[in-house]
Tab-separated table of C-alpha atoms in Angstrom:
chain	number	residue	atom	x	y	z
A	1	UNK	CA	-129.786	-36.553	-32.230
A	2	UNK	CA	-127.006	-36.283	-34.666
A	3	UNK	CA	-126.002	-33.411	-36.802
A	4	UNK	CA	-123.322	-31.948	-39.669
A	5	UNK	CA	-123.514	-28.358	-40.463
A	6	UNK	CA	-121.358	-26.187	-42.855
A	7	UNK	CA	-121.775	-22.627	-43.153
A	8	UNK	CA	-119.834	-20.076	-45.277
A	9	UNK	CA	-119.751	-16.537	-46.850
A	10	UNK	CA	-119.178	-16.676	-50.875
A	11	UNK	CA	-118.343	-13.819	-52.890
A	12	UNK	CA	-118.951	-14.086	-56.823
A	13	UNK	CA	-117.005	-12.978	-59.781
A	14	UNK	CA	-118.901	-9.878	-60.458
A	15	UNK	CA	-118.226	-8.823	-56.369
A	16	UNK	CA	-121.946	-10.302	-55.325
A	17	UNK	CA	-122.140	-11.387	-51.533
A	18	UNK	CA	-124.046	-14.868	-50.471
A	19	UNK	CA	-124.814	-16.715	-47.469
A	20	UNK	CA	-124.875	-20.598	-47.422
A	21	UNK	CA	-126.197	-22.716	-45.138
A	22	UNK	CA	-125.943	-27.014	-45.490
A	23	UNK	CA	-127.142	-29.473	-42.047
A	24	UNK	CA	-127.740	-32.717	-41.828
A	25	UNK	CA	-129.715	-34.428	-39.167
A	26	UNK	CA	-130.281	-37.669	-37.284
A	27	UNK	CA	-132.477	-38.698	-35.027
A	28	UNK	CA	-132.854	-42.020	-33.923
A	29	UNK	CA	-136.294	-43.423	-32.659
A	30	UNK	CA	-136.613	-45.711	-29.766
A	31	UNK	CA	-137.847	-49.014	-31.925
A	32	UNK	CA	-137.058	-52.929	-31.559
A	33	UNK	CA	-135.854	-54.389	-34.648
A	34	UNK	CA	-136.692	-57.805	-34.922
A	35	UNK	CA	-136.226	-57.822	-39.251
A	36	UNK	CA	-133.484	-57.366	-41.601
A	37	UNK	CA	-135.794	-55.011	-43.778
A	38	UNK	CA	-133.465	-51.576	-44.530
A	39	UNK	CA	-137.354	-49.626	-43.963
A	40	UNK	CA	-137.311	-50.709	-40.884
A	41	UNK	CA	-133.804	-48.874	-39.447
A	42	UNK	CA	-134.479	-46.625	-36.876
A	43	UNK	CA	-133.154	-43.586	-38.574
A	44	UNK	CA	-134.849	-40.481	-38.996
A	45	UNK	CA	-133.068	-38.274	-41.622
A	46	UNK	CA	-133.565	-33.952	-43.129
A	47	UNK	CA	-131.486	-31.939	-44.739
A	48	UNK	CA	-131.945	-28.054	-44.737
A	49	UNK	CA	-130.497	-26.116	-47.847
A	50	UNK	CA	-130.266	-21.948	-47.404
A	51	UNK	CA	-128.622	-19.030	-49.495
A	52	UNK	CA	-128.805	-15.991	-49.208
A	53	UNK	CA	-128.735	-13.938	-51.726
A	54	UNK	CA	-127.067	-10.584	-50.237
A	55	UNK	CA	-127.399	-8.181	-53.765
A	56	UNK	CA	-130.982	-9.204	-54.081
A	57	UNK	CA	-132.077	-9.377	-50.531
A	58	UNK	CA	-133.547	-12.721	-50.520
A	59	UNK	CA	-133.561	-15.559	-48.740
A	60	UNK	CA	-134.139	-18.773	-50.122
A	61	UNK	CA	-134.390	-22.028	-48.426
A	62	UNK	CA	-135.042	-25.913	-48.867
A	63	UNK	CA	-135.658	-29.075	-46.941
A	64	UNK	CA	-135.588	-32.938	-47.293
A	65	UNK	CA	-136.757	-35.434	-44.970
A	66	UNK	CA	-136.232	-39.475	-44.991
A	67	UNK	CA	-135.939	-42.480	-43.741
A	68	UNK	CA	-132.480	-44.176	-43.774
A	69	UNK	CA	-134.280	-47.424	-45.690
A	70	UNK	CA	-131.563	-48.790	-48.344
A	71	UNK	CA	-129.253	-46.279	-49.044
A	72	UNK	CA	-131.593	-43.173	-49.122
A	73	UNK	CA	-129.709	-41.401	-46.352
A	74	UNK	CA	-126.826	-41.756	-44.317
A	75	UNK	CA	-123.408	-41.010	-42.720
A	76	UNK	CA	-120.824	-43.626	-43.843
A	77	UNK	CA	-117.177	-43.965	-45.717
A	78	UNK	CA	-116.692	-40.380	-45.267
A	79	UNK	CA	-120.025	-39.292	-47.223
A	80	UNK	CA	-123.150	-38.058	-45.521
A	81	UNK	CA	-126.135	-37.860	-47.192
A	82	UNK	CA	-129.825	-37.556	-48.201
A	83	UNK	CA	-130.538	-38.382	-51.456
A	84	UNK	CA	-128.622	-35.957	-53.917
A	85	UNK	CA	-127.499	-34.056	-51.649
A	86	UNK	CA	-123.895	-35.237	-50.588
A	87	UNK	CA	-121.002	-34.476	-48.442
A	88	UNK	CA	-118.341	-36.627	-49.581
A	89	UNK	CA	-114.173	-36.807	-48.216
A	90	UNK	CA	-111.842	-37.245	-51.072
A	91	UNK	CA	-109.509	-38.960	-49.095
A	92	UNK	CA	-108.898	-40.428	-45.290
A	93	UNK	CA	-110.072	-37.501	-43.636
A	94	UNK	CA	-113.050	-35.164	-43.442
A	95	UNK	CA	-111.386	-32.414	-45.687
A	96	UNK	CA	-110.996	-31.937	-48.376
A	97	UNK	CA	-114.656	-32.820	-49.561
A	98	UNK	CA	-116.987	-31.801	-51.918
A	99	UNK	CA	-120.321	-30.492	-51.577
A	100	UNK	CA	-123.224	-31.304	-54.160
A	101	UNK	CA	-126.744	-29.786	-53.821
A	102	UNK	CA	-129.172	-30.071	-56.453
A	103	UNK	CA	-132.138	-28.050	-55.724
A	104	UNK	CA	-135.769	-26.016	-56.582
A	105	UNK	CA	-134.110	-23.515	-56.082
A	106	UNK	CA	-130.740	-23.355	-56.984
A	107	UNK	CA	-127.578	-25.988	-57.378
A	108	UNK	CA	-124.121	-25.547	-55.188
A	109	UNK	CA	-121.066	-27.596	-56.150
A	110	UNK	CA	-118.122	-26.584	-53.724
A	111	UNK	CA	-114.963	-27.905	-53.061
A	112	UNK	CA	-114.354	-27.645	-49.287
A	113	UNK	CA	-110.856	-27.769	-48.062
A	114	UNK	CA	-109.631	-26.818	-44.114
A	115	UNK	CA	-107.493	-24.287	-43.257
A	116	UNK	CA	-107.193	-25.107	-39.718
A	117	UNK	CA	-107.005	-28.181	-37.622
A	118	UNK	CA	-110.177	-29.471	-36.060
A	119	UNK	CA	-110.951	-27.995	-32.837
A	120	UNK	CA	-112.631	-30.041	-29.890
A	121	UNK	CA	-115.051	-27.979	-28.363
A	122	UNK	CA	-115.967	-28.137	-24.438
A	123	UNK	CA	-113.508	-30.352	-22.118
A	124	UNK	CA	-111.962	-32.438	-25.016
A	125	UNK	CA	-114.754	-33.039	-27.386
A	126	UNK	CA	-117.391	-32.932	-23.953
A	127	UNK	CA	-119.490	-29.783	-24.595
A	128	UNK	CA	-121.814	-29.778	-21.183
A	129	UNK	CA	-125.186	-27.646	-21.828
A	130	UNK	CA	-126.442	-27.890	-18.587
A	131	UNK	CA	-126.422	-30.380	-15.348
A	132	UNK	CA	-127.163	-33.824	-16.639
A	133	UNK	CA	-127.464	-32.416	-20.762
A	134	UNK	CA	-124.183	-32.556	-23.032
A	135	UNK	CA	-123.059	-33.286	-26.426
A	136	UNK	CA	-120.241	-34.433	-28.241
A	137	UNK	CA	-118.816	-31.551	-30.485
A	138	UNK	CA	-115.946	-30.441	-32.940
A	139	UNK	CA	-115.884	-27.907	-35.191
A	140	UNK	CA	-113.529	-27.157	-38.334
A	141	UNK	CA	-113.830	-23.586	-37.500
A	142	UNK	CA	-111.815	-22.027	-41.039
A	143	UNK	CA	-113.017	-23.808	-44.351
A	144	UNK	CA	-111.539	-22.998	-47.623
A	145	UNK	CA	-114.305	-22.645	-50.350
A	146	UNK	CA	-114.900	-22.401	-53.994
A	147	UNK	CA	-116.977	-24.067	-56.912
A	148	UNK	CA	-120.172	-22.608	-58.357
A	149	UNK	CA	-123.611	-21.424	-57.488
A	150	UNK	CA	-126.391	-21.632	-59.756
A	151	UNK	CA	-129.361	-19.253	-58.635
A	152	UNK	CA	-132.435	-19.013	-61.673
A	153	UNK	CA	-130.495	-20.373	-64.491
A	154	UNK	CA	-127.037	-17.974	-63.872
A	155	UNK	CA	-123.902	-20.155	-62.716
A	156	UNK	CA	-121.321	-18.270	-60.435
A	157	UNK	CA	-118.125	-19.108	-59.945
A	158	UNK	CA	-118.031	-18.179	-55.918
A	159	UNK	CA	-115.019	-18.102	-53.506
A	160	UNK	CA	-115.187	-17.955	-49.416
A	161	UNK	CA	-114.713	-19.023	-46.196
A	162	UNK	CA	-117.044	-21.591	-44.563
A	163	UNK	CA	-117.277	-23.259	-40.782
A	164	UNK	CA	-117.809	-27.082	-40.047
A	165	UNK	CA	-119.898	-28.341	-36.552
A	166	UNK	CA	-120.224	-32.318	-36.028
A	167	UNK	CA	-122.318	-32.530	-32.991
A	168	UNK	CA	-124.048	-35.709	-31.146
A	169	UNK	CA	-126.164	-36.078	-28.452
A	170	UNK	CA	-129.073	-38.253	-26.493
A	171	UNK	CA	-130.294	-34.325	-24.595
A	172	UNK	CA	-129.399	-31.060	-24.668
A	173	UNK	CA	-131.692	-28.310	-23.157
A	174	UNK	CA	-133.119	-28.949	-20.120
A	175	UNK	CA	-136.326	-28.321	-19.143
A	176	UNK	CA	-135.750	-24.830	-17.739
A	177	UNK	CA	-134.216	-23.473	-20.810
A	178	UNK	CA	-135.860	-21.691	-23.762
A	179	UNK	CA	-132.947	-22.243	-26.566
A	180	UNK	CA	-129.715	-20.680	-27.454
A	181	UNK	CA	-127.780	-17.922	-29.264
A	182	UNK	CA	-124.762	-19.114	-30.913
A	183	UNK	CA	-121.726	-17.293	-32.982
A	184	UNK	CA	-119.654	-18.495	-34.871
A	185	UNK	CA	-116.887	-15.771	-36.395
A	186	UNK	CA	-113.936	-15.961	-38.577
A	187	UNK	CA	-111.938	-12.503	-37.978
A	188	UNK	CA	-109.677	-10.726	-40.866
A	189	UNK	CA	-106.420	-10.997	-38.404
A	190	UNK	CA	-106.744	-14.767	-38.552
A	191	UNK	CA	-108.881	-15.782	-35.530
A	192	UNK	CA	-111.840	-17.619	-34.880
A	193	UNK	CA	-114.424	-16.995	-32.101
A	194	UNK	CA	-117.222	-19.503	-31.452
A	195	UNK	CA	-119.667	-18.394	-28.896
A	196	UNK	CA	-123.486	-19.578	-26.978
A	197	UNK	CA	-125.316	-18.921	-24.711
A	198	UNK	CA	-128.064	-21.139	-23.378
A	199	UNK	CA	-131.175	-18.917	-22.010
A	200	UNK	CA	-132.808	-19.785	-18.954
A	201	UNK	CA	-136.963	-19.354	-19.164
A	202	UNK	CA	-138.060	-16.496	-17.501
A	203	UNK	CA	-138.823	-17.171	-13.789
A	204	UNK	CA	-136.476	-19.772	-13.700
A	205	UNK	CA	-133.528	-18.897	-11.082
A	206	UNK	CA	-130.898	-21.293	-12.352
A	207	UNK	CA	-128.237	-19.487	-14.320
A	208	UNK	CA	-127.450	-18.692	-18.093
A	209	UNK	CA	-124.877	-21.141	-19.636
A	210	UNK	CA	-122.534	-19.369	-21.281
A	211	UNK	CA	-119.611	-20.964	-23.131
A	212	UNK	CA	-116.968	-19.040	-25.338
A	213	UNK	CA	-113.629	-20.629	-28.033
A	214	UNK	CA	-110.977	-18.179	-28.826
A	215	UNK	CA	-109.036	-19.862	-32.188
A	216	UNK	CA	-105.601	-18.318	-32.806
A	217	UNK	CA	-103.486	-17.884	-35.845
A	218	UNK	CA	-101.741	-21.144	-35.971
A	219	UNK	CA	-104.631	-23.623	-34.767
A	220	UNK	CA	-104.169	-22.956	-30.959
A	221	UNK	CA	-106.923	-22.384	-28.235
A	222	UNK	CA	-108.371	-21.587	-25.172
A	223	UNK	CA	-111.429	-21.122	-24.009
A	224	UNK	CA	-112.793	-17.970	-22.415
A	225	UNK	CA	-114.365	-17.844	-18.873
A	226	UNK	CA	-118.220	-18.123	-18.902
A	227	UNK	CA	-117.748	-14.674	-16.730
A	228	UNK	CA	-115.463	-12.868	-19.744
A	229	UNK	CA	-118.613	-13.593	-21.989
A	230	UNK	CA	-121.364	-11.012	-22.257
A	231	UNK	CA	-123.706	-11.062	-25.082
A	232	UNK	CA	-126.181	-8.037	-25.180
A	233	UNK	CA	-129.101	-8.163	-27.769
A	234	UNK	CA	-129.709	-4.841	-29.878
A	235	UNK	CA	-132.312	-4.370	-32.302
A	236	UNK	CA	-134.894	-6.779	-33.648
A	237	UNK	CA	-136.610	-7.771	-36.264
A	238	UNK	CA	-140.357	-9.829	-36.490
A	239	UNK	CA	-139.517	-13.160	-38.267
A	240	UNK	CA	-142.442	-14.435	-40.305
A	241	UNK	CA	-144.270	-16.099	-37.470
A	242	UNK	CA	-143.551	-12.878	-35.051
A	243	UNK	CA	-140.753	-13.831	-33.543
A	244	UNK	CA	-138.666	-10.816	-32.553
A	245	UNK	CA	-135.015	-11.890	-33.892
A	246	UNK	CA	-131.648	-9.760	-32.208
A	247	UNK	CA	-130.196	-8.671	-35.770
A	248	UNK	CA	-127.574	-6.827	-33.752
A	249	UNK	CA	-125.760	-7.715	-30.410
A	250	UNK	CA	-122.757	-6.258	-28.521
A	251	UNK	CA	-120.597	-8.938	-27.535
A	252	UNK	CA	-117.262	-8.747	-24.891
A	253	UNK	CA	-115.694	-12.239	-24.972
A	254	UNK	CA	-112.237	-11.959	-22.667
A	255	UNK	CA	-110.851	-8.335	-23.586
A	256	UNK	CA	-112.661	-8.608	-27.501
A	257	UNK	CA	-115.620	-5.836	-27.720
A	258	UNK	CA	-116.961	-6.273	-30.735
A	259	UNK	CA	-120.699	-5.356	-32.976
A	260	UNK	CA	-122.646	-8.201	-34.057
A	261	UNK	CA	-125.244	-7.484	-37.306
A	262	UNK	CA	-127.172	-9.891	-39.958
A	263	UNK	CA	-125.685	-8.916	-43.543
A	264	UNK	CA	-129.526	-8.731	-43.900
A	265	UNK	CA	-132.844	-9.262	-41.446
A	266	UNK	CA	-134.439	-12.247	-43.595
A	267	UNK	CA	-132.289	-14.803	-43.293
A	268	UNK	CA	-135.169	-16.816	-40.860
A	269	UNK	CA	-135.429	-20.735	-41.352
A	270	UNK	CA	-139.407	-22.040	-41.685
A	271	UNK	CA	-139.159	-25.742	-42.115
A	272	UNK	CA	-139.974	-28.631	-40.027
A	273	UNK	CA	-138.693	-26.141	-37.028
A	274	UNK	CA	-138.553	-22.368	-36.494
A	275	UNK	CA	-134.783	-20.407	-36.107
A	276	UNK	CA	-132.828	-18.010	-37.142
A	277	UNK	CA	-130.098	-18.790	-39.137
A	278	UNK	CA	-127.833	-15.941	-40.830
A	279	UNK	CA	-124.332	-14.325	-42.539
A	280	UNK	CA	-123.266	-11.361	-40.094
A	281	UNK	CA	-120.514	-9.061	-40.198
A	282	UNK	CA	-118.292	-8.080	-37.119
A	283	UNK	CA	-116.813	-4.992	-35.999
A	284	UNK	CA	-115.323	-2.856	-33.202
A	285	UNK	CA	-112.167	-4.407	-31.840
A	286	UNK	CA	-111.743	-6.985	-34.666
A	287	UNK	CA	-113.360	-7.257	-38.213
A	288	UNK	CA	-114.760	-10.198	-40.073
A	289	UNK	CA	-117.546	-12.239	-41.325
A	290	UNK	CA	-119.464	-15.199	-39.382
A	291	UNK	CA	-122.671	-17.050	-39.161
A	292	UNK	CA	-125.274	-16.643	-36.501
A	293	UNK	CA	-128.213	-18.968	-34.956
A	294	UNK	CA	-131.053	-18.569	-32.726
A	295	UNK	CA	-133.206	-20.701	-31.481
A	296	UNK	CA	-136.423	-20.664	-29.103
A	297	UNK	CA	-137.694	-17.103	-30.123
């Protein structure tokens, strides 16, 4: 399993707030290839398309699936791709790029630029989710952003700040774990947090995986001990298939205290999987803006 994700908060010209959500996924399938036919590459593809539309309250999302076959999907010469919708590099790197999405339900064209070196998540790039379960993972964790959104007919000229994850992996949960919770927060003063915790099924005695990212100022890092990271869920809310969502958490990560909440409840992805996948705001000892996911609810 393979995937790309950008997030971001966008502000209009008339002061409107949005949410944005892009990912790309890979899965490959255990098949032997014995022809040269491009059907026949063992490449699973979707793409997941989300905005939020903060002013209006609503949530809108969309989803392709494909094979890889000749050219309909892919990750290659710095463009990733299903169909239309593209991630492409303008140069040797990964940023700056450009984002195209052409949609039912809307059309985002952003130009994507970083404002901060990539950051290597885990022991150098090795981000270990349990015994015997890791990934590969970096993150991009301040994106410059701007372009325009085009929600029922009305183009926007939008500014923000997005995030970047590039993940891979053959497992990641074990058995004995029910999903994740996992932050991702760009703070006013200049800092980044990323945060997760991995849930252990109830019953289950092994412990709660807990891993925490402090960014600083000028690109710097370190990450927290799993001990300095406590993440306390608040109030809920029923997603459409009754899940019961945290909308708010309390989090201490090292000597941070800070208040977790969803710039709205709806922001609940219904595709070929169930999560939760939102804009929040954070306050308390630091202010800012971030993205929030959970899974396994």
């Amino acid at each position: 399993s393979e995937w790309w994700y950008l997030t971001g908060n966008l502000k209009d010209e008339q002061g409107r707030d949005y949410g944005m959500q892009w990912t790309l996924f890979r899965q490959g399938i255990e098949q032997q290839i014995t022809s040269d036919n491009p059907w026949l590459s063992p490449q699973l593809w979707l793409a997941q398309f989300a905005i939020t539309d903060l002013a209006r309250g609503s949530h809108r999302q969309d989803e392709r699936t494909s094979r890889q076959g000749p050219g309909l999907a892919g990750a290659s010469g710095g463009e990733y791709w299903l169909r239309e919708w593209v991630l492409a590099s303008e140069g040797k790197s990964l940023f700056p790029a450009t984002l195209k999405v052409q949609s039912k339900m809307g059309e985002l064209n952003l130009k994507v630029s970083a404002a901060k070196p990539v950051v290597l998540q885990g022991k150098a790039g090795y981000s270990e989710k349990s015994p015997g379960n890791a990934s590969f993972y970096y993150s991009y964790p301040r994106l410059t952003l701007s372009g325009t959104l085009t929600l029922e007919g009305e183009t926007r000229n939008v500014t923000g700040q997005g995030w970047f994850d590039h993940e891979w992996s053959s497992s990641v949960l074990a058995q004995w774990q029910s999903g994740w919770d996992w932050f991702s927060l760009q703070l006013i003063d200049g800092r980044e947090l990323m945060l997760f915790r991995l849930r252990t099924k109830a019953g289950r005695p092994e412990p709660e995986n807990r891993y925490g990212i402090l960014i600083e100022r000028d690109g710097s890092s370190r990450v927290l001990a799993p001990e300095s990271i406590v993440l306390t869920p608040g109030k809920t809310w029923r997603g459409p298939k009754g899940q019961d969502y945290p909308v708010e958490w309390q989090l201490k990560a090292g000597d941070l205290n800070l208040v977790i909440k969803a710039r709205q409840p709806n922001q609940a992805m219904t595709g070929r999987f169930d999560y939760w996948e939102g804009a929040v705001t954070v306050e308390g000892d630091a202010k800012g803006l971030g993205y929030l996911e959970m899974t396994g609810y």
